[in-house]
Coordinates of C-alpha atoms in Angstrom, one line a residue:
Chain A
X1 CA 60.0 149.0 131.3
X2 CA 62.9 147.3 133.0
X3 CA 66.2 148.9 132.0
X4 CA 68.5 146.1 130.9
X5 CA 71.5 147.7 132.3
X6 CA 70.1 148.0 135.8
X7 CA 71.6 144.6 136.6
X8 CA 75.1 146.1 136.2
X9 CA 74.6 148.8 138.9
X10 CA 76.8 147.0 141.4
X11 CA 79.6 146.7 138.8
X12 CA 79.2 150.5 138.1
X13 CA 79.4 151.2 141.9
X14 CA 82.5 149.1 142.3
X15 CA 84.2 150.7 139.4
X16 CA 83.3 154.2 140.7
X17 CA 84.8 153.3 144.0
X18 CA 88.1 152.2 142.3
X19 CA 88.1 155.5 140.3
X20 CA 88.0 157.5 143.6
X21 CA 91.3 155.9 144.5
X22 CA 93.4 156.8 141.5
X23 CA 93.5 155.9 137.8
X24 CA 91.4 153.2 136.0
X25 CA 93.2 150.0 137.0
X26 CA 91.1 148.0 134.6
X27 CA 91.2 150.3 131.6
X28 CA 94.6 152.0 131.6
X29 CA 95.8 153.9 128.5
X30 CA 99.3 153.4 127.2
X31 CA 99.9 156.7 125.4
X32 CA 102.9 155.4 123.6
X33 CA 104.6 152.0 123.6
X34 CA 108.4 152.6 123.6
X35 CA 109.5 149.0 123.6
X36 CA 108.4 145.5 124.8
X37 CA 109.1 146.7 128.4
X38 CA 108.5 150.4 128.3
X39 CA 105.4 152.7 127.7
X40 CA 104.5 156.3 128.4
X41 CA 101.6 156.3 130.8
X42 CA 100.2 159.5 132.3
X43 CA 103.2 161.4 131.0
X44 CA 105.7 159.0 132.7
X45 CA 108.1 156.4 131.2
X46 CA 106.9 153.2 132.9
X47 CA 108.4 149.7 133.2
X48 CA 105.8 147.2 131.8
X49 CA 105.6 144.1 134.0
X50 CA 102.0 143.1 133.2
X51 CA 101.9 142.5 129.5
X52 CA 102.3 138.7 129.0
X53 CA 104.9 139.7 126.4
X54 CA 107.0 136.7 127.6
X55 CA 109.5 136.7 124.7
X56 CA 109.6 140.5 124.3
X57 CA 109.2 139.9 120.6
X58 CA 106.7 142.7 119.8
X59 CA 109.3 145.1 118.4
X60 CA 111.5 142.5 116.7
X61 CA 112.6 144.0 113.4
X62 CA 112.1 140.8 111.4
X63 CA 108.6 140.3 112.7
X64 CA 107.7 143.9 112.0
X65 CA 109.1 143.6 108.5
X66 CA 107.1 140.4 107.9
X67 CA 103.9 142.2 109.0
X68 CA 104.6 145.2 106.8
X69 CA 105.3 143.1 103.7
X70 CA 102.2 140.9 104.3
X71 CA 100.1 144.0 104.6
X72 CA 101.5 145.5 101.4
X73 CA 101.1 142.2 99.5
X74 CA 97.7 140.9 100.9
X75 CA 96.0 144.1 102.2
X76 CA 94.8 145.3 105.5
X77 CA 92.2 142.7 106.3
X78 CA 90.6 139.5 105.1
X79 CA 87.0 140.9 105.2
X80 CA 85.4 137.6 106.1
X81 CA 85.7 134.0 107.4
X82 CA 87.8 131.3 105.8
X83 CA 84.7 129.3 105.2
X84 CA 83.1 132.1 103.1
X85 CA 86.0 134.0 101.7
X86 CA 88.6 131.3 101.6
X87 CA 92.0 131.1 103.3
X88 CA 95.0 133.2 102.4
X89 CA 98.1 131.3 101.6
X90 CA 99.6 132.8 104.8
X91 CA 97.0 131.1 107.0
X92 CA 97.9 127.7 105.5
X93 CA 101.7 128.5 105.8
X94 CA 101.2 129.4 109.5
X95 CA 99.2 126.3 110.2
X96 CA 101.9 124.1 108.6
X97 CA 104.7 125.9 110.4
X98 CA 103.0 125.6 113.7
X99 CA 102.2 121.9 113.2
X100 CA 105.9 121.3 112.5
X101 CA 106.9 123.3 115.6
X102 CA 104.4 121.4 117.8
X103 CA 105.2 118.0 116.2
X104 CA 101.4 117.6 115.6
X105 CA 99.8 116.4 112.4
X106 CA 97.1 119.1 112.3
X107 CA 96.8 122.7 113.3
X108 CA 93.9 125.2 113.0
X109 CA 94.4 128.9 113.6
X110 CA 91.8 131.2 115.1
X111 CA 91.4 134.9 115.1
X112 CA 92.0 135.2 118.9
X113 CA 93.1 132.9 121.7
X114 CA 89.7 133.3 123.3
X115 CA 88.0 132.0 120.1
X116 CA 90.5 129.1 120.0
X117 CA 89.1 127.8 123.3
X118 CA 85.5 128.6 122.3
X119 CA 86.0 126.7 119.0
X120 CA 87.9 123.7 120.4
X121 CA 85.6 123.1 123.4
X122 CA 82.4 123.5 121.3
X123 CA 83.8 121.5 118.4
X124 CA 85.0 118.6 120.5
X125 CA 82.2 118.2 122.9
X126 CA 78.4 118.3 122.3
X127 CA 75.3 118.0 124.4
X128 CA 75.6 114.3 125.1
X129 CA 79.2 114.6 126.2
X130 CA 80.8 115.7 129.5
X131 CA 83.6 118.2 130.0
X132 CA 85.6 117.9 133.2
X133 CA 87.4 121.3 133.7
X134 CA 89.8 122.5 136.3
X135 CA 88.1 124.9 138.7
X136 CA 90.7 127.6 138.0
X137 CA 90.2 127.4 134.2
X138 CA 90.3 130.7 132.2
X139 CA 87.0 132.3 131.3
X140 CA 87.5 131.4 127.6
X141 CA 87.4 127.7 128.7
X142 CA 84.3 128.2 130.7
X143 CA 82.6 130.1 127.9
X144 CA 83.7 127.4 125.3
X145 CA 82.3 124.7 127.6
X146 CA 79.0 126.6 127.9
X147 CA 78.8 127.0 124.1
X148 CA 79.3 123.3 123.6
X149 CA 76.1 122.4 125.4
X150 CA 78.0 119.5 127.1
X151 CA 77.5 118.5 130.7
X152 CA 80.1 120.5 132.7
X153 CA 81.8 119.0 135.8
X154 CA 84.3 121.1 137.6
X155 CA 87.1 119.4 139.5
X156 CA 89.4 120.9 142.3
X157 CA 92.3 122.9 140.9
X158 CA 95.3 120.8 140.0
X159 CA 93.9 117.8 141.9
X160 CA 94.1 114.6 139.8
X161 CA 92.6 112.6 142.7
X162 CA 89.6 114.8 142.7
X163 CA 89.2 114.3 139.0
X164 CA 89.4 110.6 139.5
X165 CA 86.6 110.8 142.0
X166 CA 84.4 112.8 139.7
X167 CA 85.0 110.5 136.8
X168 CA 84.1 107.6 138.9
X169 CA 80.8 109.3 139.9
X170 CA 79.9 109.7 136.2
X171 CA 80.9 106.2 135.2
X172 CA 78.3 104.5 132.8
X173 CA 76.9 107.8 131.5
X174 CA 76.5 108.2 127.7
X175 CA 78.7 110.3 125.6
X176 CA 82.4 111.1 125.4
X177 CA 84.5 112.7 128.1
X178 CA 86.9 115.6 127.6
X179 CA 89.2 116.8 130.4
X180 CA 90.6 120.3 130.2
X181 CA 93.7 121.6 132.0
X182 CA 96.1 124.5 131.5
X183 CA 99.9 124.6 131.2
X184 CA 100.5 127.6 133.3
X185 CA 97.5 129.1 135.2
X186 CA 97.2 132.8 134.3
X187 CA 96.5 134.2 137.8
X188 CA 98.8 132.3 140.1
X189 CA 101.4 131.0 137.7
X190 CA 101.2 127.4 138.8
X191 CA 101.4 124.5 136.4
X192 CA 99.1 121.5 136.0
X193 CA 100.6 118.2 137.3
X194 CA 100.3 116.7 133.9
X195 CA 101.8 113.3 134.7
X196 CA 99.2 112.8 137.4
X197 CA 96.4 113.7 135.0
X198 CA 97.8 111.3 132.4
X199 CA 97.8 108.5 135.0
X200 CA 94.0 109.2 135.6
X201 CA 93.5 109.2 131.8
X202 CA 95.0 105.7 131.6
X203 CA 92.7 104.5 134.3
X204 CA 89.4 106.0 133.0
X205 CA 89.9 106.6 129.3
X206 CA 89.0 110.1 128.1
X207 CA 90.4 112.7 125.7
X208 CA 92.7 115.3 127.2
X209 CA 93.2 118.9 126.2
X210 CA 95.9 121.2 127.5
X211 CA 95.6 125.0 127.1
X212 CA 99.2 126.1 126.7
X213 CA 98.3 129.8 126.4
X214 CA 100.8 131.0 129.0
X215 CA 103.3 128.1 128.5
X216 CA 103.6 127.8 124.7
X217 CA 107.0 129.2 123.7
X218 CA 107.9 129.4 127.3
X219 CA 108.2 125.9 128.8
X220 CA 109.9 122.8 127.7
X221 CA 113.3 122.0 126.0
X222 CA 111.7 122.9 122.6
X223 CA 109.4 125.7 123.9
X224 CA 106.3 123.6 123.1
X225 CA 104.8 124.1 126.5
X226 CA 104.2 122.2 129.7
X227 CA 103.5 118.9 127.9
X228 CA 107.0 119.3 126.4
X229 CA 108.5 120.1 129.8
X230 CA 106.7 117.1 131.5
X231 CA 107.6 114.7 128.6
X232 CA 103.9 113.6 128.1
X233 CA 103.1 115.1 124.7
X234 CA 101.9 111.8 123.3
X235 CA 99.3 111.5 126.0
X236 CA 97.8 115.0 125.3
X237 CA 95.2 114.7 122.6
X238 CA 94.7 118.4 121.9
X239 CA 96.7 121.5 122.5
X240 CA 95.3 125.0 122.5
X241 CA 97.4 128.1 122.5
X242 CA 97.5 131.8 121.7
X243 CA 99.6 134.2 119.6
X244 CA 99.0 137.1 122.0
X245 CA 101.6 136.2 124.6
X246 CA 104.9 134.6 123.6
X247 CA 104.2 135.2 119.9
X248 CA 103.5 138.9 120.4
X249 CA 100.7 139.1 117.8
X250 CA 97.0 138.2 118.0
X251 CA 95.3 134.9 117.3
X252 CA 95.1 131.4 118.6
X253 CA 95.4 127.8 117.6
X254 CA 94.2 124.3 118.2
X255 CA 96.4 121.3 117.3
X256 CA 96.2 117.5 117.5
X257 CA 97.0 114.2 115.7
X258 CA 93.4 112.9 115.5
X259 CA 92.7 111.7 111.9
X260 CA 89.4 113.7 111.9
X261 CA 90.9 116.9 113.3
X262 CA 90.4 118.8 110.0
X263 CA 86.7 118.1 110.2
X264 CA 86.6 120.5 113.2
X265 CA 86.9 123.4 110.7
X266 CA 83.3 122.7 109.7
X267 CA 82.0 122.1 113.2
X268 CA 83.4 125.1 115.2
X269 CA 81.1 128.1 115.0
X270 CA 83.8 130.5 116.5
X271 CA 86.0 129.5 113.5
X272 CA 83.3 129.5 110.9
X273 CA 81.4 132.6 111.6
X274 CA 84.1 135.2 112.3
X275 CA 86.6 137.0 110.1
X276 CA 90.0 135.3 109.8
X277 CA 93.1 136.9 111.1
X278 CA 94.6 139.9 109.2
X279 CA 97.5 139.2 106.9
X280 CA 99.9 141.4 109.1
X281 CA 98.9 139.4 112.2
X282 CA 99.4 136.0 110.5
X283 CA 102.7 137.1 109.0
X284 CA 104.1 138.4 112.3
X285 CA 102.9 135.2 114.1
X286 CA 104.7 133.1 111.5
X287 CA 107.9 135.1 111.8
X288 CA 107.8 134.9 115.6
X289 CA 107.2 131.2 115.8
X290 CA 110.2 130.7 113.6
X291 CA 112.2 132.8 116.1
X292 CA 110.9 130.7 119.0
X293 CA 112.3 127.7 117.3
X294 CA 115.6 129.2 116.2
X295 CA 116.4 131.3 119.3
X296 CA 116.1 129.2 122.5
X297 CA 118.2 131.8 124.3
X298 CA 115.0 133.9 124.6
X299 CA 113.6 131.2 126.8
X300 CA 116.8 131.1 128.8
X301 CA 116.6 134.9 129.4
X302 CA 113.0 134.6 130.4
X303 CA 113.8 131.8 132.9
X304 CA 116.7 133.8 134.4
X305 CA 114.5 137.0 134.7
X306 CA 111.7 135.0 136.3
X307 CA 114.0 133.3 138.8
X308 CA 115.5 136.7 139.7
X309 CA 112.1 138.3 140.3
X310 CA 110.8 135.3 142.2
X311 CA 113.9 135.2 144.5
X312 CA 113.7 139.0 145.0
X313 CA 110.0 138.8 146.0
X314 CA 110.7 135.8 148.3
X315 CA 113.5 137.9 149.9
X316 CA 111.0 140.6 150.6
X317 CA 108.8 138.0 152.4
X318 CA 105.9 138.5 149.9
X319 CA 103.1 136.0 149.8
X320 CA 103.2 134.6 146.2
X321 CA 100.7 132.8 144.1
X322 CA 102.8 129.6 143.8
X323 CA 106.1 128.2 145.0
X324 CA 107.5 127.5 141.6
X325 CA 109.4 129.9 139.3
X326 CA 107.2 130.9 136.4
X327 CA 107.0 134.0 134.2
X328 CA 103.6 134.7 136.0
X329 CA 104.5 136.0 139.5
X330 CA 101.5 137.1 141.6
X331 CA 101.6 138.7 145.0
X332 CA 98.7 138.0 147.3
X333 CA 97.3 141.1 149.0
X334 CA 95.0 141.6 152.0
X335 CA 91.9 143.1 150.4
X336 CA 90.5 145.0 147.4
X337 CA 91.0 148.5 148.8
X338 CA 94.6 148.0 149.8
X339 CA 95.4 146.2 146.5
X340 CA 94.0 149.2 144.4
X341 CA 96.0 151.6 146.6
X342 CA 99.3 149.6 146.1
X343 CA 98.6 149.2 142.4
X344 CA 98.3 153.0 142.0
X345 CA 101.4 153.6 144.1
X346 CA 103.4 151.2 141.9
X347 CA 102.2 153.0 138.8
X348 CA 103.1 156.4 140.2
X349 CA 106.5 155.0 141.0
X350 CA 107.0 153.8 137.4
X351 CA 106.0 150.2 137.2
X352 CA 102.9 148.7 135.6
X353 CA 101.6 145.4 136.8
X354 CA 98.1 143.8 136.5
X355 CA 95.5 144.1 139.2
X356 CA 93.4 140.9 139.6
X357 CA 90.3 140.9 141.8
X358 CA 87.5 138.4 142.5
X359 CA 85.6 136.9 140.8
X360 CA 88.5 137.0 138.2
X361 CA 90.7 135.2 140.7
X362 CA 90.5 131.8 142.5
X363 CA 89.7 131.7 146.2
X364 CA 88.6 135.3 146.4
X365 CA 92.3 136.4 146.1
X366 CA 93.3 140.0 145.5
X367 CA 96.5 140.0 143.4
X368 CA 99.2 142.2 142.1
X369 CA 100.2 140.1 139.1
X370 CA 103.5 140.5 137.3
X371 CA 104.4 138.9 134.0
X372 CA 108.1 138.7 133.2
X373 CA 109.6 139.2 129.8
X374 CA 112.8 138.0 128.2
X375 CA 113.3 141.6 127.2
X376 CA 113.5 142.8 130.8
X377 CA 117.0 143.6 131.9
X378 CA 118.3 142.5 135.3
X379 CA 118.2 146.2 136.1
X380 CA 114.5 146.3 135.3
X381 CA 113.9 143.3 137.5
X382 CA 115.8 144.8 140.3
X383 CA 113.8 148.1 140.0
X384 CA 110.6 146.1 140.2
X385 CA 111.8 144.3 143.3
X386 CA 112.8 147.5 144.9
X387 CA 109.5 149.2 144.2
X388 CA 107.6 146.2 145.5
X389 CA 109.8 146.4 148.6
X390 CA 108.9 150.1 149.0
X391 CA 105.2 149.9 148.2
X392 CA 104.0 146.4 149.0
X393 CA 106.3 144.8 151.5
X394 CA 106.3 147.9 153.7
X395 CA 102.5 147.9 153.8
X396 CA 102.3 144.3 154.5
X397 CA 104.6 144.8 157.5
X398 CA 102.8 147.9 158.7
Chain B
X1 CA 60.0 119.3 143.3
X2 CA 60.1 119.7 147.1
X3 CA 63.2 119.1 149.3
X4 CA 63.5 117.4 152.6
X5 CA 64.1 119.6 155.7
X6 CA 67.2 117.6 156.5
X7 CA 68.8 118.4 153.1
X8 CA 67.9 122.1 153.4
X9 CA 69.4 122.2 156.9
X10 CA 72.6 120.5 155.7
X11 CA 72.9 122.9 152.7
X12 CA 72.5 125.9 155.0
X13 CA 75.4 124.5 157.1
X14 CA 77.6 124.1 154.0
X15 CA 76.6 127.6 152.8
X16 CA 77.3 129.4 156.0
X17 CA 81.1 129.8 155.5
X18 CA 80.3 131.6 152.2
X19 CA 77.7 133.9 153.8
X20 CA 79.4 137.2 154.7
X21 CA 76.2 139.2 155.0
X22 CA 75.1 137.9 158.4
X23 CA 71.6 137.2 156.9
X24 CA 69.9 134.1 158.4
X25 CA 69.6 131.3 155.8
X26 CA 66.2 129.9 155.0
X27 CA 64.9 127.6 152.2
X28 CA 63.8 130.7 150.3
X29 CA 67.3 132.4 150.4
X30 CA 68.5 133.1 146.9
X31 CA 72.1 131.9 147.1
X32 CA 73.7 134.4 144.7
X33 CA 71.3 137.4 144.8
X34 CA 70.6 137.5 148.5
X35 CA 74.0 136.7 149.8
X36 CA 76.0 138.7 147.3
X37 CA 78.1 135.6 146.4
X38 CA 80.0 135.8 143.1
X39 CA 79.8 133.2 140.4
X40 CA 83.1 131.5 141.3
X41 CA 82.2 131.3 145.0
X42 CA 78.8 129.7 144.0
X43 CA 80.7 127.1 142.1
X44 CA 83.0 126.5 145.0
X45 CA 80.1 126.1 147.4
X46 CA 78.3 123.6 145.0
X47 CA 81.6 121.6 145.0
X48 CA 81.3 121.3 148.8
X49 CA 77.7 120.1 148.4
X50 CA 78.7 117.6 145.7
X51 CA 81.3 116.1 148.0
X52 CA 79.2 116.1 151.1
X53 CA 76.4 114.1 149.4
X54 CA 78.8 112.2 147.1
X55 CA 76.8 113.3 144.0
X56 CA 77.4 115.1 140.8
X57 CA 75.8 118.5 140.2
X58 CA 76.8 119.7 136.7
X59 CA 77.4 123.4 136.2
X60 CA 74.5 123.5 133.7
X61 CA 72.2 122.5 136.6
X62 CA 73.7 125.0 139.0
X63 CA 72.9 127.9 136.6
X64 CA 69.2 127.0 136.8
X65 CA 69.3 126.7 140.6
X66 CA 68.6 129.9 142.5
X67 CA 67.3 129.3 146.0
X68 CA 68.4 126.9 148.8
X69 CA 65.2 124.9 148.3
X70 CA 65.9 124.6 144.5
X71 CA 69.4 123.2 145.2
X72 CA 68.1 120.9 148.0
X73 CA 65.5 119.5 145.5
X74 CA 68.3 118.8 143.0
X75 CA 70.4 117.1 145.8
X76 CA 67.5 114.9 146.9
X77 CA 66.7 113.8 143.3
X78 CA 70.4 113.0 142.7
X79 CA 70.9 111.2 146.0
X80 CA 67.9 109.1 145.2
X81 CA 69.2 108.3 141.7
X82 CA 72.6 107.4 143.0

């Protein structure tokens, strides 16, 4: 008999190597969450700088109250899919509110952001179609593309000229064409050059989807994401996003103006065959989205904090993931062993960041990835900079 | 499907920068398993192959391609079609 788990032995060895160097960097336990920016980890109060809690909204009293009331009124769970069990009024209310916020005619919510990409990719494209996806796309996009059965063509990251070339190569083939880009890329924090992609769209004709997972609520004058910031919303056919970052809950959404958009509900297996979001999660998402609309100062604080951390790291001479200020600020490190060492040293000194290693990163990069929150104080940001100076910059210089 | 020696030779040249094992590349070399190249690096390598031969090799085809000779056969078939 061949043991099915034998194929994962190299993963087990790699993980065991990591464990000899300190705590589990890819399975850390937060013993207590004290606030959007603080947790007790291994008995220490730790600054959280790797949570994607961009708006710092997870402990907002109104959001918590909305969740508690929804749980009391609608119960703990929905116990099934919306196709089988029906929608709760809250699901419809959230979809209507989100459509208003996004200025889109239609919106469909999913149970997680991952499922939103699985659903949208597989609902939009089928075996006769081609999906052109950015090389640095998130795994949920890759997995959704695979689920679709479409032909998959990968283009060079953020390179509209490369997309143009690959579209030209596929000219004359049957089926529709979907191009997928992201607002802010989760590992390096860089943004898609949307205007360039829109120009290629006008030349070749295809349908364009932007995953605004890290940019929804964060970028643009109205917080609608990169398309809002770049002023090209009319040219983006479909938006995907998540509630697990700026919204501080769990769930995801797809949105668009296409007259047949609602039909996707009956064509997306990751929407049809999974339980719908719990009442508490839907209610907190709804309350948080209303806050994103009503409190633009959260975005201002996030921008100021991000700029401060970016400038601080630049001052330390750190090699960063991109040259533009973004709430995702990644520091490139030399190799896996030193990255794990520095990650442990940062944690011991009282700051939690994400560790990101190949193949989860582009170009085999080893990263210490920070995500900034509107709830960080300048003092928090300065502490993070000082600790990176002590732990990371000093090693890079050594 | 058999591949031309020239194509195999060219693919070996394109693969060499991704080969950190020091193993000699032959037509039978399994690109991912023998060279310990992760899934993202395999896709990056195939992009180099696409651009060198000016062809399209969809990811669905890459997932069914294991050895250098498998990939060379795909390249030859697609160059011919183009």
